[in-house]
Short mmCIF file of C-alpha atoms in Angstrom, two decimals:
data_model
loop_
_atom_site.label_atom_id
_atom_site.label_comp_id
_atom_site.label_asym_id
_atom_site.label_seq_id
_atom_site.Cartn_x
_atom_site.Cartn_y
_atom_site.Cartn_z
CA MET A 1 28.19 35.56 0.26
CA THR A 2 25.35 32.37 0.13
CA THR A 3 23.11 34.04 -2.25
CA ALA A 4 25.45 34.08 -4.47
CA LEU A 5 26.43 30.23 -4.07
CA PHE A 6 23.20 29.27 -3.74
CA TRP A 7 23.10 30.96 -7.53
CA ILE A 8 26.04 28.62 -8.19
CA ALA A 9 24.99 26.08 -7.63
CA ALA A 10 21.38 27.11 -9.67
CA ALA A 11 23.48 27.18 -12.89
CA CYS A 12 25.19 23.37 -11.98
CA ALA A 13 22.21 22.49 -11.98
CA LEU A 14 20.65 23.83 -15.50
CA ALA A 15 24.73 23.26 -17.38
CA TYR A 16 23.34 20.09 -15.43
CA PHE A 17 20.00 19.56 -17.93
CA PRO A 18 21.88 19.27 -20.83
CA MET A 19 23.91 16.52 -19.48
CA ALA A 20 21.72 14.45 -17.89
CA PRO A 21 20.77 11.36 -20.25
CA ARG A 22 24.33 11.84 -21.47
CA PRO A 23 26.87 8.78 -21.30
CA ALA A 24 29.28 9.27 -18.14
CA SER A 25 32.27 11.95 -18.50
CA ALA A 26 34.19 14.41 -15.77
CA MET A 27 32.41 17.71 -16.61
CA ARG A 28 28.79 15.76 -16.26
CA SER A 29 29.67 13.81 -12.69
CA VAL A 30 32.00 17.80 -11.12
CA LEU A 31 28.28 20.11 -12.34
CA LYS A 32 26.64 16.81 -10.74
CA THR A 33 28.23 17.03 -7.24
CA THR A 34 28.39 20.40 -7.03
CA SER A 35 25.25 21.17 -7.36
CA VAL A 36 24.75 20.12 -4.74
CA ALA A 37 28.11 20.72 -2.47
CA VAL A 38 27.26 24.16 -2.44
CA LEU A 39 23.79 23.34 -1.41
CA ALA A 40 25.80 21.85 1.56
CA ALA A 41 28.61 24.54 2.03
CA ILE A 42 25.26 26.94 2.22
CA ALA A 43 23.39 24.90 5.06
CA LEU A 44 27.80 25.24 7.13
CA LEU A 45 27.81 28.68 5.95
CA THR A 46 24.99 30.06 7.49
CA ASN A 47 24.81 27.82 10.52
CA GLY A 48 22.60 25.07 9.76
CA PRO A 49 21.72 22.17 11.18
CA MET A 50 24.13 20.25 11.08
CA LEU A 51 22.30 17.08 10.07
CA LEU A 52 21.69 18.90 7.65
CA VAL A 53 24.51 19.71 6.24
CA LEU A 54 25.48 16.08 6.20
CA ALA A 55 22.24 14.80 4.78
CA LEU A 56 23.74 17.01 1.50
CA ALA A 57 27.17 16.59 2.32
CA LEU A 58 25.88 12.56 1.74
CA CYS A 59 23.59 13.03 -1.25
CA ALA A 60 26.21 15.30 -3.34
CA VAL A 61 28.34 11.80 -2.54
CA GLY A 62 26.09 10.11 -3.68
CA ASP A 63 25.84 12.32 -6.87
CA ALA A 64 29.48 11.48 -7.63
CA LEU A 65 28.97 7.63 -7.13
CA LEU A 66 25.69 7.88 -9.66
CA SER A 67 27.21 10.04 -12.05
CA ARG A 68 29.70 7.29 -12.90
CA ASP A 69 26.55 4.68 -14.65
CA SER A 70 27.77 1.41 -13.14
CA ASP A 71 26.91 -1.45 -11.39
CA SER A 72 29.32 -0.93 -8.14
CA THR A 73 29.05 3.13 -7.96
CA PHE A 74 25.24 2.03 -8.26
CA ILE A 75 25.06 0.54 -4.86
CA ALA A 76 27.43 3.11 -3.78
CA GLY A 77 25.58 6.26 -4.63
CA ILE A 78 22.32 4.36 -3.19
CA GLY A 79 23.56 3.37 0.18
CA ALA A 80 25.47 7.14 0.10
CA PHE A 81 21.34 8.78 -0.57
CA ALA A 82 20.28 5.61 1.82
CA ALA A 83 22.85 7.90 5.29
CA GLY A 84 21.64 11.04 3.77
CA HIS A 85 17.35 9.85 4.42
CA LEU A 86 18.15 8.53 7.56
CA ALA A 87 20.17 12.08 8.80
CA TYR A 88 16.79 13.41 6.71
CA ILE A 89 14.71 11.52 8.72
CA ALA A 90 16.74 12.13 12.09
CA LEU A 91 16.57 16.02 11.55
CA PHE A 92 12.75 16.13 10.57
CA LEU A 93 12.11 13.97 14.22
CA THR A 94 14.78 16.28 16.81
CA HIS A 95 13.46 19.55 15.54
CA PRO A 96 12.66 21.78 17.29
CA ASN A 97 8.91 22.39 15.99
CA SER A 98 8.47 18.51 14.76
CA ASP A 99 5.42 17.16 16.54
CA LEU A 100 4.97 13.50 15.61
CA SER A 101 0.45 12.94 16.31
CA LEU A 102 0.92 15.50 12.40
CA VAL A 103 1.95 12.90 11.34
CA LEU A 104 -1.83 11.27 11.65
CA ASN A 105 -3.42 14.76 10.92
CA LYS A 106 -2.52 13.93 7.14
CA PRO A 107 -4.02 10.25 6.78
CA GLY A 108 -3.87 10.95 3.56
CA TYR A 109 -0.44 11.68 2.45
CA PHE A 110 0.42 9.10 5.30
CA TRP A 111 -2.14 5.80 3.44
CA SER A 112 -0.30 6.88 0.09
CA LEU A 113 3.07 6.48 1.11
CA LEU A 114 2.69 3.12 2.15
CA LEU A 115 0.98 1.99 -0.85
CA LEU A 116 3.50 3.16 -2.45
CA GLY A 117 6.07 1.14 -0.62
CA ILE A 118 4.19 -1.78 -1.14
CA VAL A 119 3.71 -1.26 -5.02
CA ALA A 120 6.86 -0.71 -5.60
CA THR A 121 8.55 -3.26 -2.98
CA THR A 122 6.47 -5.63 -4.87
CA LEU A 123 7.53 -4.47 -8.94
CA LEU A 124 11.21 -2.99 -8.15
CA PRO A 125 13.40 -5.93 -6.37
CA PRO A 126 12.13 -8.70 -9.17
CA ARG A 127 13.19 -7.32 -11.80
CA ALA A 128 16.44 -5.22 -9.90
CA GLY A 129 18.92 -8.13 -10.82
CA ASP A 130 21.76 -8.46 -8.63
CA LEU A 131 20.65 -4.85 -6.94
CA LYS A 132 17.48 -6.72 -5.06
CA GLY A 133 18.98 -6.47 -1.93
CA PRO A 134 19.94 -2.43 -2.15
CA VAL A 135 16.63 -1.06 -3.80
CA LEU A 136 15.26 -3.57 -1.25
CA GLY A 137 16.73 -1.62 1.61
CA TYR A 138 16.41 1.69 0.30
CA ILE A 139 12.54 1.30 -0.03
CA PRO A 140 11.26 2.03 3.12
CA ILE A 141 14.57 4.42 4.05
CA ILE A 142 13.33 7.13 0.81
CA LEU A 143 9.39 6.38 2.10
CA GLY A 144 10.74 6.62 5.99
CA MET A 145 11.01 10.56 4.91
CA GLY A 146 8.33 11.01 3.70
CA VAL A 147 6.62 9.70 6.14
CA THR A 148 8.43 11.45 9.27
CA VAL A 149 8.43 14.94 7.31
CA LEU A 150 4.81 14.79 7.66
CA ALA A 151 6.00 15.56 11.59
CA LEU A 152 6.77 19.43 11.02
CA PRO A 153 4.74 22.40 10.77
CA GLU A 154 3.40 23.98 8.03
CA THR A 155 4.27 27.49 8.83
CA GLY A 156 6.77 30.30 7.66
CA THR A 157 9.46 28.66 5.61
CA LEU A 158 9.32 24.99 7.07
CA ARG A 159 5.33 24.67 5.10
CA TRP A 160 8.59 24.13 2.00
CA ALA A 161 9.36 20.42 3.90
CA LEU A 162 6.25 18.44 2.23
CA PRO A 163 7.19 19.34 -0.95
CA ALA A 164 10.29 19.31 -1.25
CA ALA A 165 10.23 15.75 0.28
CA LEU A 166 7.51 14.30 -1.74
CA ALA A 167 9.75 15.98 -5.29
CA PHE A 168 12.41 13.49 -3.80
CA ILE A 169 10.50 11.45 -3.88
CA ALA A 170 8.81 11.76 -6.80
CA SER A 171 12.57 11.40 -8.56
CA ASP A 172 14.07 8.50 -6.83
CA LEU A 173 10.75 6.52 -8.50
CA ILE A 174 11.63 7.68 -11.91
CA LEU A 175 15.13 6.75 -11.55
CA ALA A 176 13.47 3.40 -9.89
CA THR A 177 10.84 3.27 -12.45
CA GLU A 178 13.68 3.88 -15.56
CA LYS A 179 16.79 1.90 -14.44
CA PHE A 180 14.64 -0.87 -13.65
CA LEU A 181 10.76 -1.13 -15.23
CA LEU A 182 10.97 0.53 -18.47
CA PRO A 183 12.26 -1.06 -21.82
CA PRO A 184 15.75 -0.09 -23.17
CA ASP A 185 13.90 1.34 -26.31
CA HIS A 186 10.80 2.86 -23.99
CA PRO A 187 9.82 6.45 -25.48
CA ALA A 188 10.12 7.80 -21.89
CA HIS A 189 14.00 7.74 -21.78
CA ARG A 190 13.70 10.67 -24.16
CA ILE A 191 12.01 13.06 -20.70
CA THR A 192 12.80 10.71 -17.08
CA PRO A 193 16.17 12.07 -16.41
CA PHE A 194 15.60 15.68 -17.27
CA MET A 195 12.59 14.54 -14.35
CA VAL A 196 14.61 12.64 -12.60
CA TRP A 197 17.29 15.30 -12.04
CA GLY A 198 14.36 18.48 -11.54
CA LEU A 199 12.47 17.10 -9.11
CA TYR A 200 16.32 16.23 -7.61
CA TRP A 201 17.29 19.15 -7.25
CA ALA A 202 14.56 21.22 -5.98
CA ALA A 203 13.49 19.11 -3.40
CA GLN A 204 17.25 19.59 -2.03
CA ALA A 205 17.16 23.29 -2.43
CA GLY A 206 14.19 23.67 -1.30
CA LEU A 207 15.44 21.18 2.04
CA LEU A 208 18.01 23.80 2.47
CA ILE A 209 14.87 26.35 2.07
CA ALA A 210 12.89 24.74 4.52
CA LEU A 211 15.36 23.66 7.70
CA SER A 212 18.29 26.10 7.21
#
């Protein structure tokens, strides 16, 4: 049953791809939300950690909000995703195999994330207008997820947690670049929606596989 559900989620994610750059619509919202909500259902049905179920469910709520393409729903969506990332952080830190000493064993990742945070904090908030506060608050949370995932050993299915978390961060950074840094007529807008969605859904599926 859970295998069938996973393929339903994947089918919804694939069906959403051509809609990623299009204006808001009911079908766009349904496909985007369902593709992650079903992953949360899988985590629940397989007796995965409740923090994983919560993280996926909160991100599905964030997807529903962000699919509406307005500043108010964008702010609410950021809040839902921030809560989802906090659930992931708590999951990484409380996992039975979590070991904080492993974080310092990967200094390249750690310092790269720190530098990325400095660059994002410098570039994004000044260009975010009324969204400056939510954007500024979101940056340390998403990067905190990237740091805390380093506490998980790269053994068994847990080896998928780090690449999945990094894909999540990359997706968020591309989305922020698209929304706040690129001019409206920049040619990169032709591909950024597909990059954001592909990396994002792969990240959620990877975290489900790694941690359920």
